[in-house]
Amino acid sequence: MNRRLRTPALAGLAIVALCLAGDALPRMPYRITFLAEDDAPSRNAYSQFTAAVARTLPGLASEARIGYFTVGGSSTRARVRAAIDEHPDLVVVLSGYYAAAVAKQPVAVPTVFSSFEDPLRYGIVTSFGPRPEPRCGVSLADTLEGKRLEILHSAYPHVREVAVLATPSWADELGGRARLQAEADRLGLHATLLLTDDPDEVRTLMSDDRSPRFDAWYVPATHLADDAWRDVLDRLHAWHKPNIWASKVDVDHGAQMAYVQDTQFVWDEVAGLVARVRAGEAPGSIPILRPTHFTLVVRMTPGDGMPAPDISVVRRADLVVR
Amino acid sequence: MHDPDLSSPPAPAPRPLARRYAVLLCGVALALLLASGLSEMAFGYRESRAEIAALQAAQADGAARELALYLDTIVRGVRDVAKLPWGQPGYGTAQRREEFYRLMQLEPAITDLQVVDRGGRERLYVSKRENDREDAGTPFDEPALLAVDGHAPLRYGRTFYRDGLAPFMRVAVFDGAGTVVATVDLRLLDELVARLHVGRGGRAYIVDADDVLIAHPQATEALRKRDLGSFATVRQARASDLAREGTHEIVDAVDLQGRPVIATAAAVEGPRWLVIVEQPRAEALRPALATLSRTVLLVALGAALALAAGIWFARRMAAPIVALRRATGRVARGDLGSPIDATTGDDEIAALAHDFNLMTERLQASYAQLEGKVAERTAELSAARDVLQSQSIELELLNDRLRGQVDDLALRREEAERANAAKTRFLATASHDLRQPMHSIGLLVGVLRDRLGDAGQRALAEKVEASVSTMESLFESLLDISKLDAGGVRPQVEAIDAGALFARLAQTWAPLAREKGLALRVRGAPPGHAPLLRSDPILLERSLGNLLSNAIRYTREGGVLLACRPCREGPVAGATCLLQVWDTGPGIEPAYRDAVFDEFFRIDDARGGAAQGLGLGLSIVQRSAQILGHPLRLRSRVGRGSVFELAVPAMPRHDLAALPTGLGTDTAAALAGCFVVVVENDTVNRESLAELLRQCGCHVLDAVSCEEVLQRSREHLRAPDLVVTDYQLDADGDGLDVVERLRAHHEDALPALLVTANTDGALVARAAALGVRVIHKPVGAARLLRAVCEAIVGATA
């Protein structure tokens, strides 16, 4: 062979051989770290997410390795740091609090999140539109306080004093207090915030002599609704007090009304976002999704002693539980 | 037997005929297959595109209808709400709110409903997210929508974004008194387009009237507010106005990620939306590509079969011709005894083989006959070769004899040349040795003649001087002959005024002619109008002088004519002048016309008459003419006279005044006051020359050497006007060395004359290089003074 052609030919053969060898080598799995607390709801969320991946994106499920990394407790920040130090390809976190912890890490790792907290206020993202940080997800921030008070007022026009059972962070960090007071004033209601972080304290709070004197109760979407619903509903049923919640599950548990923004789409959307990031799309270029469906759920159980809501509210309800 | 390989160049390797046939057959078959395959592929591709277009048009139309139905459901819901007699008993605000909530419940895409009065103020607002408002009276923020009435009861608003991201649109319906405005969340359209299936990898999406993407299977895409106005599909759809024309054309475009797709658009009336249906190009064209692949495979298969068949047929067709070629090859190598098998077949090839066998048989017979003739001719050639060989030997002998004679002749020629050279050397030596004392005699006689007071003595001295002059002439001629024979004469060609030349000749020879009672006339060279000649002036003047001398000498009565005529004949006509010397002498008989040019030949001797000359003049003329290249011609008539003619090249006459015309007539006057240095080792010659110059009024410094000149020149306050020196001196080198030293001393181009009896050509050349004129001894006083005068006047001029 001509000496001048020998070197380029050998180099070309070497490149081809390397490419073939690269194709022949087993591919490294796409490592996804699912950040959550080590509790039952989180485990349930993990199951929902993996089921959505398997259902909607079977290809991704086969090539990705989704690891469950527990965080929480007093060392949340350190645990998040430990999770990121393992250099995952992608972090999935279905909590605004932990998503904010990930966002505060010095190393920016691609993240798909869902958050009941406002991602802008929590510093998870800087914009719902294009942004520099490699994070995308779904904002489930609930700002329907005014609408719920309005429904409560429409269902029970005689209501004037409304107790609002919530957490301090909901009231202050998420802006619930300000929104609530403005809407209450507009409707001519008097809303009293009963704030606590401890579900056990809810019981004490409900045992207070002043509690039965409120005309109605509103329980926003905080962890109190998940952790103390039984104690609250027992008291409210005993007092025959109208109430409105933020989740259909609460109505299933016995609550009288709930105005719910749809969250069931979260699993499929988060799985879809993971697939898009895996395909190479920049997370910062994907707009933040928000719920589009709202559902009014009303419980009508004659004989339970609870006052019946106005018929107009029952007629406009999307779901009536009997 | 004759071998053709020895006499003819080897034939080039033939290109196999079977291969050419194979190439031809396979090429034709492949071309047909290729043309067929290409046309099949082209038509298949077009049909596939048409099918894709039809399919996508159906899909786009279906999507557009579904979308229109979706919007129509919303609009009908709003109309149902708007048609009721609101404001009348039983149709209050509470009922209206209830009805609005019912509508929003039925149509989840409607998120808000408003009632706006004719003044554009909000009267009722019901929302899923926001708190309801009654009689707020705030101005409606999209007043264009309020232009609804009984004739145009419906309007679609423009897309707007809530919270900066989520796309919404309003629909306004006239309710008889005001306007009911429904706000539609367009994000729900994502679910609608996600349900539309366009192949496996295709999708549908919606762009609004401003070409902004508002619905996409990937919900986040619709949140980007992407303007797709530059997309080819949208551009073409807007340009063709699908809603009006109802036409669909598929477009090769790219999707939102820049991947190639084939897309079709369908318009949605009302909001002027476009539903775009696109499918990855590879997927859409998969049937066409499958057809193309099958066609290529079939063409390849057909090509392989055609190739095999072509090769087989080509070999079969070429086989008889190859056999014939091999047979002709055998014949070419001389093998005429191997016929071709012509028994198989009855076609033209078999006939050709038969003819070929017949031809080889006849060739065989002709070849045998030819061989006999060749043997016969070979024997004859052998005999002739023997004869030639004997003749060649004889010729060799003759050649040897001739070569001996040539050598003998060369020896004799060399001897003759040596003898001639010896003669020349003798003449040169003798003339040189004799001229030295003769020179002294001439000078002394000149001095003596001037000092003699007695007329008789002076007459005697003049006779002596005449004798000396004759002897000088004789030696001059001998010296000329010797120089000409020795090749020492180099002609110095220059322009010569024929008029001046003829004047000098006339002045020189007229006295002699008058003495003999002859008339010397000159023709054809009037002063100022005579032609210019190209020749050596000395040699030419000497030659003409000799001719005139000869003519005067041998003419007893009549006259002598010196004429110059332009040549009017021959190739040199107009560029040559004929210089002629006519005489009325006895003429020259034809027998002597060549001999007269021989040395020492005199007609009087041949005729037994008295001798009058030396017989050297015409020899000198002939040799000079040969050196100059001037043809010499003699014509003569016995008893009438002769004419000698020299053909001399002429040149155009330009400024005759620039040419020298000679010295003044009064030599003594010209030399008066001149300072002349004389260097001569011979005392008699030195003193004679110095005395002669002093008589002409010159200041003379005579010395025997250069050193003496330099020493004595300090006594003089001026540089010499001329140096006259002998060549051979006792000290200080030769005369030319003296000239160089004196010129260096005076830093001047000092004119000089070299007076010597040495006729060596090298000496003359060296003197010419130094600009020194050479005068050969013996030389008379008049000639020497003329030369001195010419040198001084020439230097001052």
mmCIF file of C-alpha atoms in Angstrom, chain A residues 142 144-149 151 218 244-248 251 257-262 293-298 316 318, chain B residues 101 104 111 127-130:
data_model
loop_
_atom_site.group_PDB
_atom_site.id
_atom_site.type_symbol
_atom_site.label_atom_id
_atom_site.label_comp_id
_atom_site.label_asym_id
_atom_site.label_seq_id
_atom_site.Cartn_x
_atom_site.Cartn_y
_atom_site.Cartn_z
ATOM 1 C CA ASP A 142 -53.161 25.640 45.468
ATOM 2 C CA LEU A 144 -58.213 28.366 45.637
ATOM 3 C CA GLU A 145 -58.780 29.669 49.179
ATOM 4 C CA GLY A 146 -61.077 32.428 47.991
ATOM 5 C CA LYS A 147 -63.058 30.099 45.775
ATOM 6 C CA ARG A 148 -63.529 27.634 48.617
ATOM 7 C CA LEU A 149 -64.743 30.358 50.964
ATOM 8 C CA ILE A 151 -68.510 27.962 47.794
ATOM 9 C CA TYR A 218 -62.076 25.301 56.121
ATOM 10 C CA ILE A 244 -64.939 22.474 53.120
ATOM 11 C CA TRP A 245 -61.621 20.762 52.291
ATOM 12 C CA ALA A 246 -59.154 20.694 49.413
ATOM 13 C CA SER A 247 -59.153 16.991 48.542
ATOM 14 C CA LYS A 248 -61.725 14.500 47.393
ATOM 15 C CA VAL A 251 -64.943 13.958 51.368
ATOM 16 C CA MET A 257 -67.425 19.571 50.632
ATOM 17 C CA ALA A 258 -64.174 19.847 48.771
ATOM 18 C CA TYR A 259 -63.053 22.023 45.873
ATOM 19 C CA VAL A 260 -60.233 20.161 44.275
ATOM 20 C CA GLN A 261 -57.727 20.952 41.618
ATOM 21 C CA ASP A 262 -56.801 17.922 39.619
ATOM 22 C CA HIS A 293 -59.278 20.705 35.959
ATOM 23 C CA PHE A 294 -61.175 21.701 39.072
ATOM 24 C CA THR A 295 -63.743 19.542 40.792
ATOM 25 C CA LEU A 296 -66.448 20.421 43.316
ATOM 26 C CA VAL A 297 -67.311 17.430 45.507
ATOM 27 C CA VAL A 298 -70.332 17.555 47.824
ATOM 28 C CA ARG A 316 -73.245 22.699 40.278
ATOM 29 C CA ASP A 318 -69.108 17.845 39.780
ATOM 30 C CA TYR B 101 -71.791 26.789 36.752
ATOM 31 C CA MET B 104 -68.755 25.050 33.150
ATOM 32 C CA THR B 111 -63.153 28.322 33.111
ATOM 33 C CA SER B 127 -65.138 31.454 37.505
ATOM 34 C CA LYS B 128 -63.727 28.113 38.511
ATOM 35 C CA ARG B 129 -60.607 29.660 39.980
ATOM 36 C CA GLU B 130 -61.476 33.209 40.820
#
